[in-house]
Amino acid sequence: MSQLAKVSTALLRNVPLFAGLDEQQLSVLARSIVRKNVGRNAKIIVAGEPTDSLYIVLYGRLKVLMSDEQGREVILSILGPGEFFGEMGLLDDSPRSASVVSLEACELLTISKTDFKRNLAENFELSLTVMRGLVKRLREADRKIGSLALMDVYGRVARLLLEMAEDVDGEKVVVKKISKKDIAKMVGASREMVSRVMKDLQLSGHIEVRGRSIALRSKILLAD
Amino acid sequence: MSGVPPVSTALLRNVPLLSLLSEDELALLARVVTRKSYTRNSQILGAGDPTDSLYILISGRIKVFMGDLDGKEVILSILGPNEFFGEMGLIDNSPRSANVVALEPCELICISKPDFKRCLADNFEMAMTVMRGLVKRLRDADKQIGSLALMDVFGRVARLLLETAEVINGEKVVTKKLSKQDIARMIGASREMVSRVMKHLQEAGYIEVRADTIVIRDNIQLSD
């Protein structure tokens, strides 16, 4: 992990988490924030380690995962630009509960526990943004529990694709590259099962694979 | 549901979420909160309902669950006295994402959205309590995802029993009454499968069922 110079207030102003801070608060914060570049597959957070910082994603994507003793993994979420992670341990003083690994080269901002807590106490808007972030993650987690407990692998793969899809020229398209192995880890199934399900969805006209992206047909949109 | 007279500040002061409010704030709040009673099995919130209040449980237990179109349910959590719910929609202005039903006769305090938001904005400690509550729920949800994706039904039942147990006279005991149906809905398995697993756990000496309580033997351990 390489460290870069300090950051400017202009950069911080563009971070959604800090949107409610004034110029004065941003300049104080800028002095305590560090910018970091990490390569692909870098371990940013390791489950079980003590908690000392909050991280904000400037660019790149990362996966949040838990694993068992046999090394089997489940991906809890995939994070991208503007999102933050590591706040849970800062709020409840517990060790890291999951690991965070970069999926591609990433640029991150880090803020220490002390600085984060001071800013939270001084700025209600920041607390609200953190709360909204926690609620968003909790809703995602609840939906995931619902689909793991109530849906078969077909339903779970379809739901995941729907959630990842963006509107492109009036179509729902999954443009972010995601491997079958990562899909498997997100839906709690084997890679082979996911391959089979994706092939079936393709043959039955629910999805169309175009190079790296996956277009969703209206059939799959109605099936939900 | 029946309307009951307003509440005393003494009652509010005993609620951990509100314990750090000043006497003036409690007096203000006491005038605007409402107290409601629910009978067993009555619905308190329905998924999709608009969000207008925060609820704090004074007595009784409730279950938070999601259902699918076929009526299959998954229980996200069971809450008891002094715990609160309904804060997610107040924070992100979305409709209710889950259903809440009384497991036994319940008494609740409702705080309206504007009153809740004003209390939060004026009291950093209350905001921190709400954030810590969200973090706790998120950690629980992540553990549930991990066990749904990585553990078999034996592991999930064992994890649930260990997490529900309290230490009494040096023994781990599950004192809260949990039906096999509820256990099944909490771990995403059928009631029949849970009965079978519980019988195996009992025969193998991992658990001992004594009337309404379940004693967990020391030899039950989880890999995580």
PDB file of N, CA and C in Angstrom, chain B residues 1-7 33-39 44-45 52-59 105-111:
ATOM      1  N   MET B   1     -55.496  -2.873  18.959  1.00  0.00           N
ATOM      2  CA  MET B   1     -54.745  -1.662  19.261  1.00  0.00           C
ATOM      3  C   MET B   1     -55.633  -0.702  20.027  1.00  0.00           C
ATOM      4  N   SER B   2     -55.173  -0.152  21.143  1.00  0.00           N
ATOM      5  CA  SER B   2     -55.992   0.807  21.869  1.00  0.00           C
ATOM      6  C   SER B   2     -55.132   1.975  22.310  1.00  0.00           C
ATOM      7  N   GLY B   3     -55.671   3.188  22.247  1.00  0.00           N
ATOM      8  CA  GLY B   3     -54.944   4.363  22.696  1.00  0.00           C
ATOM      9  C   GLY B   3     -54.957   4.418  24.209  1.00  0.00           C
ATOM     10  N   VAL B   4     -53.805   4.667  24.848  1.00  0.00           N
ATOM     11  CA  VAL B   4     -53.712   4.720  26.299  1.00  0.00           C
ATOM     12  C   VAL B   4     -53.154   6.110  26.636  1.00  0.00           C
ATOM     13  N   PRO B   5     -53.398   6.630  27.838  1.00  0.00           N
ATOM     14  CA  PRO B   5     -52.911   7.968  28.179  1.00  0.00           C
ATOM     15  C   PRO B   5     -51.407   8.143  27.954  1.00  0.00           C
ATOM     16  N   PRO B   6     -50.925   9.370  27.803  1.00  0.00           N
ATOM     17  CA  PRO B   6     -49.510   9.658  27.575  1.00  0.00           C
ATOM     18  C   PRO B   6     -48.610   9.057  28.663  1.00  0.00           C
ATOM     19  N   VAL B   7     -47.338   9.106  28.442  1.00  0.00           N
ATOM     20  CA  VAL B   7     -46.409   8.399  29.335  1.00  0.00           C
ATOM     21  C   VAL B   7     -45.690   9.373  30.269  1.00  0.00           C
ATOM     22  N   VAL B  33     -45.280  11.591  22.686  1.00  0.00           N
ATOM     23  CA  VAL B  33     -45.260  10.167  22.325  1.00  0.00           C
ATOM     24  C   VAL B  33     -46.625   9.541  22.629  1.00  0.00           C
ATOM     25  N   THR B  34     -46.898   8.423  21.971  1.00  0.00           N
ATOM     26  CA  THR B  34     -48.133   7.712  22.286  1.00  0.00           C
ATOM     27  C   THR B  34     -47.770   6.309  22.747  1.00  0.00           C
ATOM     28  N   ARG B  35     -48.649   5.743  23.513  1.00  0.00           N
ATOM     29  CA  ARG B  35     -48.421   4.408  24.041  1.00  0.00           C
ATOM     30  C   ARG B  35     -49.477   3.504  23.421  1.00  0.00           C
ATOM     31  N   LYS B  36     -49.062   2.333  22.958  1.00  0.00           N
ATOM     32  CA  LYS B  36     -50.015   1.431  22.323  1.00  0.00           C
ATOM     33  C   LYS B  36     -49.852   0.016  22.862  1.00  0.00           C
ATOM     34  N   SER B  37     -50.953  -0.711  22.908  1.00  0.00           N
ATOM     35  CA  SER B  37     -50.886  -2.119  23.315  1.00  0.00           C
ATOM     36  C   SER B  37     -51.315  -2.983  22.150  1.00  0.00           C
ATOM     37  N   TYR B  38     -50.679  -4.106  22.027  1.00  0.00           N
ATOM     38  CA  TYR B  38     -51.022  -5.061  20.975  1.00  0.00           C
ATOM     39  C   TYR B  38     -51.227  -6.436  21.602  1.00  0.00           C
ATOM     40  N   THR B  39     -52.177  -7.173  21.065  1.00  0.00           N
ATOM     41  CA  THR B  39     -52.363  -8.534  21.547  1.00  0.00           C
ATOM     42  C   THR B  39     -51.437  -9.470  20.770  1.00  0.00           C
ATOM     43  N   ILE B  44     -48.014  -5.235  13.732  1.00  0.00           N
ATOM     44  CA  ILE B  44     -47.672  -3.875  14.146  1.00  0.00           C
ATOM     45  C   ILE B  44     -47.259  -3.048  12.932  1.00  0.00           C
ATOM     46  N   LEU B  45     -46.442  -3.642  12.061  1.00  0.00           N
ATOM     47  CA  LEU B  45     -46.037  -2.975  10.818  1.00  0.00           C
ATOM     48  C   LEU B  45     -46.149  -3.967   9.668  1.00  0.00           C
ATOM     49  N   ASP B  52     -43.821   6.335   9.435  1.00  0.00           N
ATOM     50  CA  ASP B  52     -44.104   7.581  10.140  1.00  0.00           C
ATOM     51  C   ASP B  52     -43.602   7.616  11.571  1.00  0.00           C
ATOM     52  N   SER B  53     -43.263   6.469  12.157  1.00  0.00           N
ATOM     53  CA  SER B  53     -42.872   6.494  13.568  1.00  0.00           C
ATOM     54  C   SER B  53     -41.748   5.527  13.892  1.00  0.00           C
ATOM     55  N   LEU B  54     -41.130   5.807  15.033  1.00  0.00           N
ATOM     56  CA  LEU B  54     -40.180   4.892  15.643  1.00  0.00           C
ATOM     57  C   LEU B  54     -40.921   4.197  16.781  1.00  0.00           C
ATOM     58  N   TYR B  55     -40.653   2.915  16.989  1.00  0.00           N
ATOM     59  CA  TYR B  55     -41.319   2.168  18.053  1.00  0.00           C
ATOM     60  C   TYR B  55     -40.303   1.682  19.078  1.00  0.00           C
ATOM     61  N   ILE B  56     -40.660   1.821  20.348  1.00  0.00           N
ATOM     62  CA  ILE B  56     -39.816   1.279  21.412  1.00  0.00           C
ATOM     63  C   ILE B  56     -40.670   0.291  22.204  1.00  0.00           C
ATOM     64  N   LEU B  57     -40.113  -0.905  22.413  1.00  0.00           N
ATOM     65  CA  LEU B  57     -40.855  -1.948  23.135  1.00  0.00           C
ATOM     66  C   LEU B  57     -40.717  -1.735  24.636  1.00  0.00           C
ATOM     67  N   ILE B  58     -41.832  -1.633  25.329  1.00  0.00           N
ATOM     68  CA  ILE B  58     -41.806  -1.515  26.792  1.00  0.00           C
ATOM     69  C   ILE B  58     -41.911  -2.915  27.397  1.00  0.00           C
ATOM     70  N   SER B  59     -42.814  -3.717  26.865  1.00  0.00           N
ATOM     71  CA  SER B  59     -42.910  -5.105  27.340  1.00  0.00           C
ATOM     72  C   SER B  59     -43.350  -6.005  26.191  1.00  0.00           C
ATOM     73  N   PRO B 105     -48.411 -10.485  24.124  1.00  0.00           N
ATOM     74  CA  PRO B 105     -48.971  -9.145  24.323  1.00  0.00           C
ATOM     75  C   PRO B 105     -47.831  -8.134  24.493  1.00  0.00           C
ATOM     76  N   CYS B 106     -47.933  -7.009  23.814  1.00  0.00           N
ATOM     77  CA  CYS B 106     -46.837  -6.034  23.806  1.00  0.00           C
ATOM     78  C   CYS B 106     -47.339  -4.648  24.167  1.00  0.00           C
ATOM     79  N   GLU B 107     -46.456  -3.894  24.834  1.00  0.00           N
ATOM     80  CA  GLU B 107     -46.716  -2.478  25.026  1.00  0.00           C
ATOM     81  C   GLU B 107     -45.609  -1.698  24.366  1.00  0.00           C
ATOM     82  N   LEU B 108     -45.990  -0.686  23.582  1.00  0.00           N
ATOM     83  CA  LEU B 108     -45.015   0.062  22.798  1.00  0.00           C
ATOM     84  C   LEU B 108     -45.173   1.551  23.019  1.00  0.00           C
ATOM     85  N   ILE B 109     -44.067   2.273  22.811  1.00  0.00           N
ATOM     86  CA  ILE B 109     -44.131   3.735  22.741  1.00  0.00           C
ATOM     87  C   ILE B 109     -43.838   4.119  21.293  1.00  0.00           C
ATOM     88  N   CYS B 110     -44.623   5.017  20.717  1.00  0.00           N
ATOM     89  CA  CYS B 110     -44.360   5.486  19.346  1.00  0.00           C
ATOM     90  C   CYS B 110     -43.906   6.931  19.385  1.00  0.00           C
ATOM     91  N   ILE B 111     -42.830   7.194  18.666  1.00  0.00           N
ATOM     92  CA  ILE B 111     -42.346   8.568  18.530  1.00  0.00           C
ATOM     93  C   ILE B 111     -42.489   8.943  17.054  1.00  0.00           C
TER      94      ILE B 111
END
